[in-house]
Coordinates of C-alpha atoms in Angstrom, one line a residue:
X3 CA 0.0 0.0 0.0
X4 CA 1.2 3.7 -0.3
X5 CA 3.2 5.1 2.5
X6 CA 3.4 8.7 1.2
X7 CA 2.2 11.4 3.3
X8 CA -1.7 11.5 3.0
X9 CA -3.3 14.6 2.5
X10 CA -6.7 13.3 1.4
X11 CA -9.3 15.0 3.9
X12 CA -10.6 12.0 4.8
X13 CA -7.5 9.5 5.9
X14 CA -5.9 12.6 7.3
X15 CA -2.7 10.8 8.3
X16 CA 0.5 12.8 7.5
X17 CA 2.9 11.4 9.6
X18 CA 5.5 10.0 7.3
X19 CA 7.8 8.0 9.9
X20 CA 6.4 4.6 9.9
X21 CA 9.4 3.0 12.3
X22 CA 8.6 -0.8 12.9
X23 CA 9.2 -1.9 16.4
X24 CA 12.1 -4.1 17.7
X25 CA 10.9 -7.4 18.9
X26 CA 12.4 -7.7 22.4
X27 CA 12.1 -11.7 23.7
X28 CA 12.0 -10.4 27.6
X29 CA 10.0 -7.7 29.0
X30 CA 12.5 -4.3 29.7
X31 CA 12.1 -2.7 32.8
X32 CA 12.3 1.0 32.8
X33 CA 15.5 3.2 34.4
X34 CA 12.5 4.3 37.3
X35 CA 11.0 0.7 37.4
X36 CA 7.5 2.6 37.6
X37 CA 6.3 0.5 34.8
X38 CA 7.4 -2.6 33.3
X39 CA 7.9 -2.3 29.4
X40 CA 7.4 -5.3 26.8
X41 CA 7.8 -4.6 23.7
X42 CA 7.1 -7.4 20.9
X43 CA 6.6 -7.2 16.9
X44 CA 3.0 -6.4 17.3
X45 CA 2.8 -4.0 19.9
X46 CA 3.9 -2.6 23.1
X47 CA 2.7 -3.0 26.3
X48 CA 3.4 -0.5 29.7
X49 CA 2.4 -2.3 33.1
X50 CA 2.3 0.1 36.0
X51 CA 3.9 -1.6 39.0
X52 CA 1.1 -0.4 41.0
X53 CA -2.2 -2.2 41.5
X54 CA -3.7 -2.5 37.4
X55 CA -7.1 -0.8 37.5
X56 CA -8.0 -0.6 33.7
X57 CA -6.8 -1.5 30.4
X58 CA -6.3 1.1 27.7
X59 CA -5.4 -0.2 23.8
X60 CA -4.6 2.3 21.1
X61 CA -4.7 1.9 17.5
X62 CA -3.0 4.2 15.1
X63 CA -3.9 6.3 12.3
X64 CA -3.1 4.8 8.7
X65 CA 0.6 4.4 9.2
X66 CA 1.4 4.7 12.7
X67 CA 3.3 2.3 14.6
X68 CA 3.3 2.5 18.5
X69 CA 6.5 4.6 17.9
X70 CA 4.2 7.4 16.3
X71 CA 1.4 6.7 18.7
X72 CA 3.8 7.6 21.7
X73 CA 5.3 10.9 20.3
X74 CA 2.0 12.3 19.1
X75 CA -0.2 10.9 22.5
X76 CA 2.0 11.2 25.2
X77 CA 0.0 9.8 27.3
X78 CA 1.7 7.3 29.7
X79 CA 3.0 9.2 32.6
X80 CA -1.1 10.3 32.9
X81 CA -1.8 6.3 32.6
X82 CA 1.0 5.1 34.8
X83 CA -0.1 7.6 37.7
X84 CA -3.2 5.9 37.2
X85 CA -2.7 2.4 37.1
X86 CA -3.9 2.1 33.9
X87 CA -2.0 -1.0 31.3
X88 CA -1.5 0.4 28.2
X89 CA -1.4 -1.6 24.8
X90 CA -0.3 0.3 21.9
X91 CA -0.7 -2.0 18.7
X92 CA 1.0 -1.7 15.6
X93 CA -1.8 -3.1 13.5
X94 CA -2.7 -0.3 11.0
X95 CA -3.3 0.5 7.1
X96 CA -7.0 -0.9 7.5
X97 CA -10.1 1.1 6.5
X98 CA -12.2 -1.8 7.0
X99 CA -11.9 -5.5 8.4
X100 CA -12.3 -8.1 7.0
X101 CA -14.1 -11.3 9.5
X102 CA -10.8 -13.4 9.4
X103 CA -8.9 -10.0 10.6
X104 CA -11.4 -9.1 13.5
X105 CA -10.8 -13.0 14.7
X106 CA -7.6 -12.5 14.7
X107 CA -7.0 -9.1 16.2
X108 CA -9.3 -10.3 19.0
X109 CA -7.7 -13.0 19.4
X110 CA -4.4 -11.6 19.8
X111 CA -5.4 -8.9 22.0
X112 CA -7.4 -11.2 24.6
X113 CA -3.9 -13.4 24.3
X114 CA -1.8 -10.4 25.4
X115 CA -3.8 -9.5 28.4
X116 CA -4.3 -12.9 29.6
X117 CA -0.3 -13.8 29.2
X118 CA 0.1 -10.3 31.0
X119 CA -2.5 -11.3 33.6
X120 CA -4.4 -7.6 33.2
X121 CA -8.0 -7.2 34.4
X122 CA -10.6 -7.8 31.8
X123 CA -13.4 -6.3 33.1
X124 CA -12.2 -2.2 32.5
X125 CA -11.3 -2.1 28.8
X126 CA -11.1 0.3 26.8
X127 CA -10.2 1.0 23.1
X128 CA -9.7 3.9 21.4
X129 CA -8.0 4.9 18.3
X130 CA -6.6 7.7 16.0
X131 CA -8.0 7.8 12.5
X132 CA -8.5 4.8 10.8
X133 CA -7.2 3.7 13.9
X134 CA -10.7 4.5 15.5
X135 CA -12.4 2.8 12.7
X136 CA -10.7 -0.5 13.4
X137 CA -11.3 0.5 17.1
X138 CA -15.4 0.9 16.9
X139 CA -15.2 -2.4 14.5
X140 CA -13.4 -5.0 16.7
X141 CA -14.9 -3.6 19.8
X142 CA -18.3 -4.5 18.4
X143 CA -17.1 -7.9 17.0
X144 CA -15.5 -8.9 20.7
X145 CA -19.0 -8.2 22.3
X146 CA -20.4 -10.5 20.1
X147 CA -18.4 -13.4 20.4
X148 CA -19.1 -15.7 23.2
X149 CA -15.3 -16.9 22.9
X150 CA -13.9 -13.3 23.7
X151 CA -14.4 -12.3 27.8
X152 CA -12.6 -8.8 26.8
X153 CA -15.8 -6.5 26.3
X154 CA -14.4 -3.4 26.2
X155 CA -16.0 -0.4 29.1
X156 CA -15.7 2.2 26.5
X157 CA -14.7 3.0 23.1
X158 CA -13.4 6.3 21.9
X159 CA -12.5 7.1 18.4
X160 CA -10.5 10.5 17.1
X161 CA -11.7 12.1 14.3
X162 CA -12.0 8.9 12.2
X163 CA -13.2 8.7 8.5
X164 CA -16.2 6.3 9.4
X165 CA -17.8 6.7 6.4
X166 CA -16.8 4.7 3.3
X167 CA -19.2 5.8 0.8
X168 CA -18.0 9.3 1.6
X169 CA -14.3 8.5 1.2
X170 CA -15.0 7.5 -2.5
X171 CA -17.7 10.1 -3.7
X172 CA -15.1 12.8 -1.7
X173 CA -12.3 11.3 -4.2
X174 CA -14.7 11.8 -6.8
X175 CA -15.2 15.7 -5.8
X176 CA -11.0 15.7 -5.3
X177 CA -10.2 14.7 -8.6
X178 CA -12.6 17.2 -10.1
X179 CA -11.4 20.3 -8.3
X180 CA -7.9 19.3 -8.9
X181 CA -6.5 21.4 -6.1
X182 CA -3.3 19.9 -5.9
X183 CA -1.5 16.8 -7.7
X184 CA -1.2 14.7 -4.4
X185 CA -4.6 15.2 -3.4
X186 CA -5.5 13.7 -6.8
X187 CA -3.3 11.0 -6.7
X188 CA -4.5 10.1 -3.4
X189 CA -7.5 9.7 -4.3
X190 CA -7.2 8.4 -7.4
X191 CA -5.8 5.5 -5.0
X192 CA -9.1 5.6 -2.6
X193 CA -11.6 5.1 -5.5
X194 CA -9.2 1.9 -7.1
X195 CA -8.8 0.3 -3.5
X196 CA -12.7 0.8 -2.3
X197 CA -13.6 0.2 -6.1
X198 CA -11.5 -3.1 -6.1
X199 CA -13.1 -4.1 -3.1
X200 CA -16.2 -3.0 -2.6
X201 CA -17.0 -1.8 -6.2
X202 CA -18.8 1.4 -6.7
X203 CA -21.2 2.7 -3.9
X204 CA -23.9 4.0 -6.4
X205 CA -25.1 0.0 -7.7
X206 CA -23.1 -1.6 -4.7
X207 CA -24.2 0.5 -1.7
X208 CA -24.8 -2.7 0.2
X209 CA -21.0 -3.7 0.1
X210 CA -20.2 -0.4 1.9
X211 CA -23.0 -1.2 4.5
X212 CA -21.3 -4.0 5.4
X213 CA -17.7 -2.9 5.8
X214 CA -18.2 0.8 6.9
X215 CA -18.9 1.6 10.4
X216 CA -21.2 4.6 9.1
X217 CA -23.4 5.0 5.8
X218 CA -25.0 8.8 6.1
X219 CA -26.2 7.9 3.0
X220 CA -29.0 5.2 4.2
X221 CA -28.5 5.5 7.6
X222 CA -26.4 2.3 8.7
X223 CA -24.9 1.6 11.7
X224 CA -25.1 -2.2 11.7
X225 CA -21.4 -2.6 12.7
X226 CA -22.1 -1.1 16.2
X227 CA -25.5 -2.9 16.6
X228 CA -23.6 -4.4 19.6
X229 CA -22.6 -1.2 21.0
X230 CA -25.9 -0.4 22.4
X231 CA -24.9 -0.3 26.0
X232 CA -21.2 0.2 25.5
X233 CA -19.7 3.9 26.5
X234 CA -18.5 5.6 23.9
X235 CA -16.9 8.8 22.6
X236 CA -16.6 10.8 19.6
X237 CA -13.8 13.1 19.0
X238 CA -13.4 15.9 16.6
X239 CA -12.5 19.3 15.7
X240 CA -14.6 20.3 13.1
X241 CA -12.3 23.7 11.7
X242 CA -14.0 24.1 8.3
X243 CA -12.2 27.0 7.9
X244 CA -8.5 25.3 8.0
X245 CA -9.6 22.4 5.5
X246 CA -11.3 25.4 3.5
X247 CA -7.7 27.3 2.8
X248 CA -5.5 23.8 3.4
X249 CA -7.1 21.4 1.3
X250 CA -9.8 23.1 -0.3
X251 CA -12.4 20.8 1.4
X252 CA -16.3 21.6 2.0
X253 CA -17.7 20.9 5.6
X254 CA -19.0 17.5 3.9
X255 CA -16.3 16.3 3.0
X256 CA -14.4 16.4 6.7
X257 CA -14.6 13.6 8.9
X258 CA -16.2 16.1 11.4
X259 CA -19.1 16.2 9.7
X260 CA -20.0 12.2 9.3
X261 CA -18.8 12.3 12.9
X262 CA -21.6 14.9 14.0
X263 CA -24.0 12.6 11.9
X264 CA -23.1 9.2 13.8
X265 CA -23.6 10.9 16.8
X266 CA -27.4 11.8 16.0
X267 CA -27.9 8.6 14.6
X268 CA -27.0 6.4 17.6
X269 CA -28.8 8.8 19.5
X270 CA -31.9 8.9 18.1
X271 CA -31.6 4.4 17.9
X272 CA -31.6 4.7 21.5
X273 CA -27.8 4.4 22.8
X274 CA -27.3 6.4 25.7
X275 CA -23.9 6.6 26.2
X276 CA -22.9 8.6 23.3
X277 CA -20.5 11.7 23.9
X278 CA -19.9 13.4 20.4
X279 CA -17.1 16.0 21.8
X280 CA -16.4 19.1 19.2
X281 CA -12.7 20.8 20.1
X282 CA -11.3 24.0 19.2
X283 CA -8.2 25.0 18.0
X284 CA -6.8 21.9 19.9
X285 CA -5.4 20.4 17.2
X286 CA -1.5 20.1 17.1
X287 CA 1.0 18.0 16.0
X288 CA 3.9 17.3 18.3
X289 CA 6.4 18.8 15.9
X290 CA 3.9 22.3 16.4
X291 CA 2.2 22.2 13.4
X292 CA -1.4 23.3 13.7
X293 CA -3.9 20.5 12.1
X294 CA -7.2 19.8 13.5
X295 CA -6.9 15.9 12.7
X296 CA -4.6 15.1 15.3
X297 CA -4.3 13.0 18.8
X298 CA -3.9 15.8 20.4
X299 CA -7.6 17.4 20.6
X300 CA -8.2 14.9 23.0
X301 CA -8.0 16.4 26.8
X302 CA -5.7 13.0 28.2
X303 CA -6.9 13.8 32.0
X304 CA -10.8 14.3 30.8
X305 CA -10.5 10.7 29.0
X306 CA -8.9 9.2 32.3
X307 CA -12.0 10.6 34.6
X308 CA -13.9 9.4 31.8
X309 CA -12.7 5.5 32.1
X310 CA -12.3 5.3 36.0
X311 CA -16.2 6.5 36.2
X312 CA -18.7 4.5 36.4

């Protein structure tokens, strides 16, 4: 798949490190020995050596690696202090799953926490992104799988492009403005991977349905079905004037705006603990640059209240 820095409006993911992790046999203890550190192909893992209250798994946005996760989230002293485990995966580059890789993922993350003996009953999973896609996805596959005893608490996604029919007509829109070669490019790539895959959303609509976890279009939200009674939270910082003079990009066309949409639509189908959470001028990457689709409009203390509640 192509690494290159993405600019489409909505992937969003312009980190351009991609560093693989080291696979480390035996767990490495920090300098401090506040937390113990394992870090393994697939992921890494922080333990505070204090009592383990909760467990918090991140996914990353398109390209991220736990590597990226950790400089752009820093977010571990707040989870240490806590007692909160942290998983940070290195599974990525998915816009959808696929049923084999929900099993899978599922299975490997109930694997890590049972090897780890971490608590299973105060999950939570949250992610960056497309990271948040695959978050909102597996959560709802794990709570509907008697073979899985990891139901996540809570779920929290972060400005996520949850909508796949609005990825490809967006490319559609892209290509036709022609604001910028890259943008083109890009999504002359979106509408050949979701049209290899899922074919075009005008006559195959129903493929989308079953794959995305949001279609505005008819109203879908069968991939959360199981989600019903599950916390969750939706993060984004809907700055129409930035993607207007950065990227040329209408309000529909942000992931802020299917975002705002989900959140009404679980509403009105009766879930009750949605929080849709709009920031402002939060939005900042850790090298300074301002950009509303980043980790860092969410408030790190606000999300640790948020999973110690009740």
């Amino acid at each position: 798949m192509k690494r290159a820095s993405i600019i489409f409006v909505l992937i969003l993911c312009t980190f351009i490190s991609c560093r693989q992790s080291e696979e480390k046999k035996e767990p490495v203890i920090s300098d401090n020995s506040e937390f113990t550190k394992i870090i393994k192909e697939d992921y890494e893992l922080y333990i505070p050596q204090e009592e383990i209250k909760a467990v918090l798994i991140l996914f990353g946005g398109y390209p991220e690696v736990a590597e990226d996760i950790k400089r752009e989230f820093k977010i571990l002293d707040t989870t240490r202090q806590n007692g909160i485990a942290v998983i940070l995966s290195n599974f990525n580059q998915k816009l959808w799953l696929e049923e084999s890789e929900k099993y899978q993922l599922a299975k490997s993350l109930q694997n890590i926490i049972v090897q780890n003996q971490l608590p299973t009953d105060n999950i939570y999973i949250g992610g960056f992104s497309s990271g948040g896609v695959v978050s909102l996805l597996i959560s709802d596959f794990i709570v509907s799988r008697k073979q899985f005893y990891i139901d996540p608490k809570g779920v929290f996604i972060v400005d996520s492009p949850i909508d796949l029919v609005a990825l490809y007509q967006s490319s559609e829109k892209n290509i036709k403005r022609n604001f910028s070669q890259t943008s083109v490019e890009e999504s002359k790539w979106l509408i050949a991977t979701l049209g290899d895959s899922l074919g075009n959303p005008k006559g195959d609509i129903k493929n989308y349905e079953d794959k995305s976890v949001f279609t505005l279009k008819t109203d879908n939200t069968s991939n959360l079905r199981k989600l019903k009674s599950t916390k969750i939270r939706l993060y984004t910082e809907p700055d129409t004037l930035w993607w207007k003079e950065n990227r040329m990009a209408d309000y529909d066309q942000t992931n802020a705006f299917y975002i705002k949409e989900l959140s009404k639509s679980l509403n009105d189908k009766g879930y009750k603990n949605v929080e849709y959470i709009a920031t402002k001028n939060k939005g900042y990457r850790a090298s300074g640059e301002r950009h509303p689709h980043s980790w860092s409009i969410v408030d790190k203390k606000d999300l640790i209240n948020w999973m110690m509640s009740k």
